[in-house]
CSV table of C-alpha atoms and ligand atoms in Angstrom, one decimal:
chain,number,residue,atom,x,y,z
I,11,MET,CA,57.3,21.5,-12.8
I,12,SER,CA,56.7,25.2,-12.0
I,13,HIS,CA,56.7,27.0,-8.6
I,14,TRP,CA,53.3,28.5,-7.9
I,15,LEU,CA,52.5,30.9,-5.2
I,16,ILE,CA,48.7,30.9,-4.2
I,17,ALA,CA,47.9,33.8,-1.9
I,18,GLY,CA,44.7,33.2,0.0
I,19,ALA,CA,44.4,29.4,-0.1
I,20,SER,CA,42.3,28.5,3.0
I,21,ARG,CA,39.0,28.2,1.3
I,22,GLY,CA,37.2,28.4,-2.1
I,23,ILE,CA,39.0,29.1,-5.3
I,24,GLY,CA,42.5,29.3,-3.6
I,25,LEU,CA,42.1,26.0,-1.9
I,26,GLU,CA,41.0,24.3,-5.1
I,27,LEU,CA,43.9,25.9,-7.1
I,28,THR,CA,46.3,24.5,-4.4
I,29,ARG,CA,44.6,21.0,-4.6
I,30,GLN,CA,44.8,20.7,-8.4
I,31,LEU,CA,48.3,22.1,-8.6
I,32,ALA,CA,49.6,19.7,-6.0
I,33,LEU,CA,48.0,16.8,-7.7
I,34,ARG,CA,49.6,17.6,-11.0
I,35,GLY,CA,53.0,17.6,-9.5
I,36,GLU,CA,53.8,21.4,-9.3
I,37,GLN,CA,55.7,23.1,-6.5
I,38,VAL,CA,53.1,25.0,-4.5
I,39,THR,CA,53.5,27.6,-1.8
I,40,ALA,CA,50.1,28.5,-0.4
I,41,SER,CA,49.3,31.2,2.1
I,42,LEU,CA,46.6,31.6,4.7
I,43,ARG,CA,45.8,33.9,7.6
I,44,ALA,CA,46.6,33.2,11.2
I,45,GLY,CA,43.6,31.5,12.7
I,46,SER,CA,42.2,30.3,9.4
I,47,ARG,CA,41.2,26.7,8.9
I,48,LEU,CA,44.4,24.8,8.3
I,49,GLU,CA,43.2,21.1,7.9
I,50,ALA,CA,41.7,21.5,4.3
I,51,LEU,CA,44.7,23.2,3.0
I,52,GLU,CA,47.2,20.7,4.5
I,53,ALA,CA,45.1,18.0,2.8
I,54,ALA,CA,45.2,19.8,-0.5
I,55,LEU,CA,49.0,20.3,-0.3
I,56,ALA,CA,49.7,16.7,0.8
I,57,PRO,CA,50.2,15.3,-2.7
I,58,ALA,CA,52.9,17.9,-3.3
I,59,GLY,CA,55.0,16.3,-0.4
I,60,SER,CA,58.2,18.3,0.1
I,61,ARG,CA,57.2,20.5,-2.8
I,62,GLY,CA,54.4,22.0,-0.8
I,63,ARG,CA,54.8,24.8,1.7
I,64,LEU,CA,52.6,27.0,3.8
I,65,LEU,CA,53.0,30.7,4.5
I,66,GLU,CA,51.0,32.9,6.9
I,67,PHE,CA,50.0,36.4,6.2
I,68,ASP,CA,47.1,38.8,5.9
I,69,THR,CA,47.4,40.7,2.6
I,70,ARG,CA,46.5,43.9,4.4
I,71,ASP,CA,49.7,43.6,6.5
I,72,GLU,CA,52.7,44.8,4.5
I,73,SER,CA,55.3,43.8,7.0
I,74,ALA,CA,53.8,40.3,7.4
I,75,VAL,CA,53.7,39.9,3.6
I,76,ARG,CA,57.4,41.0,3.3
I,77,ALA,CA,58.4,38.8,6.2
I,78,ALA,CA,56.8,35.8,4.5
I,79,ALA,CA,58.5,36.6,1.2
I,80,THR,CA,61.9,36.4,3.0
I,81,GLN,CA,61.1,32.7,3.7
I,82,VAL,CA,61.0,31.9,0.0
I,83,THR,CA,64.5,31.8,-1.4
I,84,GLU,CA,63.9,29.9,-4.6
I,85,PRO,CA,62.4,31.5,-7.8
I,86,VAL,CA,58.6,31.7,-8.2
I,87,ASP,CA,57.1,31.2,-11.7
I,88,VAL,CA,53.4,32.0,-11.2
I,89,LEU,CA,51.8,34.3,-8.6
I,90,VAL,CA,48.0,34.0,-8.1
I,91,ALA,CA,46.9,36.8,-5.9
I,92,ASN,CA,43.6,35.3,-4.9
I,93,ALA,CA,42.7,36.7,-1.5
I,94,GLY,CA,39.6,38.6,-1.6
I,95,ALA,CA,36.6,39.5,0.5
I,96,TYR,CA,33.0,40.6,-0.3
I,97,GLY,CA,32.9,43.4,2.3
I,98,PRO,CA,30.3,44.8,4.7
I,99,GLN,CA,26.6,44.7,4.2
I,100,ARG,CA,26.0,48.4,3.8
I,101,GLN,CA,28.0,49.3,0.6
I,102,SER,CA,25.6,51.1,-1.7
I,103,SER,CA,25.9,54.7,-3.1
I,104,LEU,CA,23.0,55.7,-0.9
I,105,ASP,CA,24.2,54.0,2.4
I,106,MET,CA,27.7,53.0,2.9
I,107,ASP,CA,29.7,51.6,5.8
I,108,PHE,CA,32.7,53.6,5.1
I,109,PRO,CA,35.3,52.0,7.5
I,110,GLY,CA,34.1,48.6,6.3
I,111,VAL,CA,34.5,49.5,2.6
I,112,LEU,CA,37.9,51.2,3.3
I,113,ASP,CA,39.0,47.9,4.7
I,114,LEU,CA,37.7,46.0,1.7
I,115,LEU,CA,39.7,48.3,-0.6
I,116,ASP,CA,42.7,47.5,1.4
I,117,THR,CA,42.2,43.7,0.9
I,118,ASN,CA,40.8,43.6,-2.7
I,119,ALA,CA,42.7,46.4,-4.4
I,120,LEU,CA,45.9,46.9,-2.4
I,121,GLY,CA,46.5,43.4,-1.0
I,122,PRO,CA,47.3,41.8,-4.4
I,123,LEU,CA,49.8,44.5,-5.2
I,124,ARG,CA,51.4,44.1,-1.8
I,125,VAL,CA,51.9,40.5,-2.4
I,126,ALA,CA,53.2,41.1,-6.0
I,127,GLN,CA,55.7,43.7,-4.8
I,128,ALA,CA,57.0,41.6,-2.0
I,129,PHE,CA,57.6,38.5,-4.3
I,130,LEU,CA,58.8,40.4,-7.3
I,131,PRO,CA,62.4,39.5,-6.7
I,132,GLN,CA,61.5,35.7,-6.7
I,133,LEU,CA,59.3,36.2,-9.8
I,134,ARG,CA,62.1,38.0,-11.6
I,135,GLN,CA,64.1,34.8,-11.2
I,136,GLY,CA,61.3,32.6,-12.4
I,137,GLN,CA,61.5,30.6,-15.7
I,138,LYS,CA,58.4,32.0,-17.1
I,139,PRO,CA,57.0,34.4,-14.6
I,140,ARG,CA,53.4,35.4,-14.7
I,141,ILE,CA,51.2,37.3,-12.3
I,142,VAL,CA,47.4,36.8,-12.0
I,143,PHE,CA,45.2,39.1,-9.9
I,144,MET,CA,41.9,37.5,-9.0
I,145,SER,CA,39.4,40.2,-10.0
I,146,SER,CA,35.7,39.9,-10.9
I,147,VAL,CA,33.5,40.9,-13.8
I,148,LEU,CA,31.8,43.1,-11.2
I,149,GLY,CA,34.9,45.4,-11.5
I,150,SER,CA,34.2,46.1,-15.1
I,151,MET,CA,33.4,49.8,-15.7
I,152,ALA,CA,31.2,48.7,-18.6
I,153,LEU,CA,28.8,46.5,-16.4
I,154,GLU,CA,25.6,48.1,-15.3
I,155,GLY,CA,24.0,47.5,-11.9
I,156,THR,CA,24.6,49.2,-8.5
I,157,PHE,CA,24.5,46.4,-6.0
I,158,ASN,CA,27.6,45.9,-3.9
I,159,LEU,CA,29.3,49.1,-4.9
I,160,GLY,CA,32.2,48.6,-2.5
I,161,TYR,CA,33.1,45.3,-4.0
I,162,ARG,CA,32.8,46.7,-7.5
I,163,ALA,CA,34.9,49.7,-6.7
I,164,SER,CA,37.6,47.5,-5.1
I,165,LYS,CA,37.9,45.2,-8.1
I,166,ALA,CA,37.7,48.1,-10.6
I,167,ALA,CA,40.7,49.7,-8.6
I,168,LEU,CA,42.5,46.3,-8.8
I,169,ASN,CA,41.9,46.2,-12.5
I,170,LYS,CA,43.7,49.6,-12.9
I,171,ILE,CA,46.5,48.4,-10.7
I,172,ALA,CA,46.8,45.3,-12.9
I,173,GLN,CA,47.0,47.5,-16.0
I,174,CYS,CA,49.7,49.7,-14.5
I,175,LEU,CA,51.7,46.8,-13.1
I,176,ALA,CA,51.4,45.1,-16.6
I,177,ASP,CA,52.8,48.2,-18.3
I,178,ASP,CA,55.6,48.6,-15.7
I,179,LEU,CA,56.7,44.9,-16.0
I,180,LYS,CA,56.3,44.5,-19.7
I,181,PRO,CA,59.9,45.5,-20.4
I,182,GLU,CA,61.0,42.6,-18.2
I,183,GLY,CA,58.8,40.2,-20.0
I,184,ILE,CA,56.4,39.5,-17.0
I,185,PRO,CA,52.8,39.3,-18.0
I,186,VAL,CA,50.2,40.5,-15.5
I,187,VAL,CA,46.4,39.8,-16.1
I,188,ALA,CA,43.1,40.4,-14.3
I,189,MET,CA,41.0,37.2,-14.0
I,190,HIS,CA,37.4,36.6,-13.5
I,191,PRO,CA,36.8,33.1,-12.2
I,192,GLY,CA,33.1,33.0,-13.1
I,193,TRP,CA,30.2,32.8,-10.6
I,194,VAL,CA,31.5,30.1,-8.4
I,195,ARG,CA,29.9,28.2,-5.6
I,196,THR,CA,32.2,29.1,-2.7
I,197,ASP,CA,31.5,30.9,0.6
I,198,MET,CA,31.7,34.1,-1.4
I,199,GLY,CA,29.7,33.1,-4.5
I,200,GLY,CA,27.0,31.2,-2.5
I,201,PRO,CA,25.0,28.0,-3.3
I,202,ASN,CA,23.2,29.5,-6.3
I,203,ALA,CA,26.3,30.3,-8.3
I,204,THR,CA,26.4,28.7,-11.7
I,205,LEU,CA,29.9,27.0,-11.6
I,206,GLY,CA,31.5,24.4,-9.4
I,207,VAL,CA,34.9,25.3,-7.9
I,208,GLU,CA,36.6,22.4,-9.9
I,209,GLU,CA,35.3,23.7,-13.3
I,210,SER,CA,36.4,27.2,-12.5
I,211,VAL,CA,39.8,26.3,-11.4
I,212,ASP,CA,40.3,23.8,-14.2
I,213,GLY,CA,39.6,26.8,-16.7
I,214,ILE,CA,41.7,29.2,-14.7
I,215,LEU,CA,44.7,26.9,-14.9
I,216,ARG,CA,44.3,26.3,-18.6
I,217,VAL,CA,44.4,30.1,-19.1
I,218,ILE,CA,47.4,30.7,-16.8
I,219,ASP,CA,49.3,27.8,-18.4
I,220,GLY,CA,48.9,29.4,-21.8
I,221,LEU,CA,49.9,33.0,-20.7
I,222,THR,CA,52.8,34.7,-22.5
I,223,VAL,CA,53.9,38.3,-22.4
I,224,ALA,CA,51.6,38.9,-25.5
I,225,ASP,CA,48.8,38.5,-23.1
I,226,THR,CA,49.8,41.0,-20.6
I,227,ARG,CA,47.2,43.7,-19.6
I,228,ARG,CA,44.2,41.4,-20.5
I,229,TYR,CA,41.1,41.1,-18.4
I,230,LEU,CA,40.2,37.4,-18.8
I,231,ASP,CA,37.5,35.1,-17.7
I,232,TYR,CA,38.2,31.5,-16.6
I,233,ARG,CA,37.5,30.4,-20.2
I,234,GLY,CA,40.1,32.7,-21.6
I,235,GLN,CA,37.5,35.1,-23.0
I,236,ASP,CA,38.2,38.9,-22.8
I,237,ILE,CA,36.1,41.1,-20.6
I,238,ASP,CA,35.5,44.8,-21.4
I,239,TRP,CA,37.4,46.8,-18.8
N,304,LIG,N1,33.1,33.0,-5.9
N,304,LIG,C1,32.8,33.8,-6.9
N,304,LIG,O1,31.8,33.8,-7.5
N,304,LIG,C2,33.8,34.9,-7.3
N,304,LIG,C3,33.5,35.7,-8.5
N,304,LIG,C4,34.3,36.7,-8.9
N,304,LIG,C5,35.6,36.9,-8.2
N,304,LIG,N2,35.9,36.1,-7.1
N,304,LIG,C6,37.1,36.3,-6.5
N,304,LIG,O2,37.9,35.1,-6.3
N,304,LIG,C7,38.7,35.2,-5.2
N,304,LIG,C8,38.4,34.0,-4.3
N,304,LIG,O3,37.0,34.1,-4.0
N,304,LIG,P1,36.4,32.8,-3.3
N,304,LIG,O4,35.0,32.7,-3.9
N,304,LIG,O5,37.2,31.6,-3.2
N,304,LIG,O6,36.1,33.4,-1.9
N,304,LIG,P2,36.0,32.8,-0.4
N,304,LIG,O7,35.5,31.4,-0.5
N,304,LIG,O8,35.3,33.7,0.5
N,304,LIG,O9,37.6,32.8,0.0
N,304,LIG,C9,38.3,33.9,0.1
N,304,LIG,C10,39.8,33.7,0.4
N,304,LIG,O10,40.5,34.9,0.7
N,304,LIG,C11,41.1,34.9,1.8
N,304,LIG,N3,41.2,36.2,2.4
N,304,LIG,C12,40.2,37.2,2.5
N,304,LIG,N4,40.7,38.3,3.0
N,304,LIG,C13,42.1,38.1,3.2
N,304,LIG,C14,43.2,38.9,3.7
N,304,LIG,N5,43.0,40.2,4.1
N,304,LIG,N6,44.4,38.4,3.7
N,304,LIG,C15,44.5,37.0,3.3
N,304,LIG,N7,43.6,36.3,2.8
N,304,LIG,C16,42.4,36.8,2.8
N,304,LIG,C17,40.3,34.0,2.8
N,304,LIG,O11,41.0,33.6,4.0
N,304,LIG,P3,40.2,33.3,5.3
N,304,LIG,O12,39.7,32.0,5.3
N,304,LIG,O13,41.3,33.7,6.3
N,304,LIG,O14,39.1,34.3,5.5
N,304,LIG,C18,39.9,32.9,1.8
N,304,LIG,O15,41.0,32.0,1.7
N,304,LIG,C19,38.4,36.5,-4.5
N,304,LIG,O16,39.4,37.5,-4.9
N,304,LIG,C20,37.0,36.9,-5.0
N,304,LIG,O17,36.8,38.3,-5.1
N,304,LIG,C21,35.1,35.1,-6.7
C-alpha cells in the first residue's frame, strides 16, 4: 500500500484516480475546492475507509495549500497534481482575455508547483516518492495549431516547471514527470473525446506504478509513450 495525494479530485480524471486507487486498497488523500461537489468524491473514497482523507484547497492559494499540508503528518509516496482549467473563451493571439488567462496560468502552471513545494517534506519521507504533473499534449512546443493559446501556454509553462523540478530533485531520487492523459470525456474534454475516463486513468496508473528515477524529466502519455517537448 502506498499513500497517494490527488490534488483536484472533485470531478473528471482526479475523481476517477481517487476511485480506482481506493478500490485497489491504497491510502488516498484527495483534495477539492471549497464549494465543489463533495458527494461523488466521498463515494469514490469510501472503499478506502480510514485510509481515505479529504483536504480542501484552491491551488492558486498558497497559504491554503500550505495549511492543508500541515494536516498531513505521514509520508506521501505519490503526488498527482491534477487540478487544471481550460480558461476563458477569448484566448487567441489576436483576441485575448488577459486577466482570464493570467488566472489560468496561475492554476495550470503555478498551481502544481505550489502543491509540490508544500508537500515536499512528506514526499521526501515517502518509500518510493514520485511527482506527476497533469499536463497536456497541447503544451508541446512541437505541436502546431493556434486554438486555445492560453491553455497551451499554461501547459507549456508547466512542462518547463516539471523539467526544472525534475533536475532539482534528481539528486534526491524523486522522479518528476509531465503526463498527458489522452483526450478524455470529462467536463473539460467534452463528449466527443476519444477516451473514457476509466481507460485513461487505468493507463495513467500503470505508468505511474512503473516510474523510477530513470524516468525523471519525461513527458509521457497515458500509455507510457514519450511526447516531444
Ligand atoms: N480531459 C482531457 O481531455 C484532458 C486532456 C489533457 C489534459 N487534461 C488535464 O487533466 C487534468 C484534469 O482534467 P479533467 O478533464 O478531469 O478536467 P475537469 O473535469 O474540468 O476537472 C478539473 C478538476 O480540477 C479542479 N480545479 C480546477 N481549478 C482548480 C483550482 N484552482 N484549485 C483546485 N482545483 C481546481 C476542478 O475542481 P472544481 O470542481 O472545484 O472546479 C476539477 O476537480 C487537468 O489538468 C487538464 O488540463 C485533460
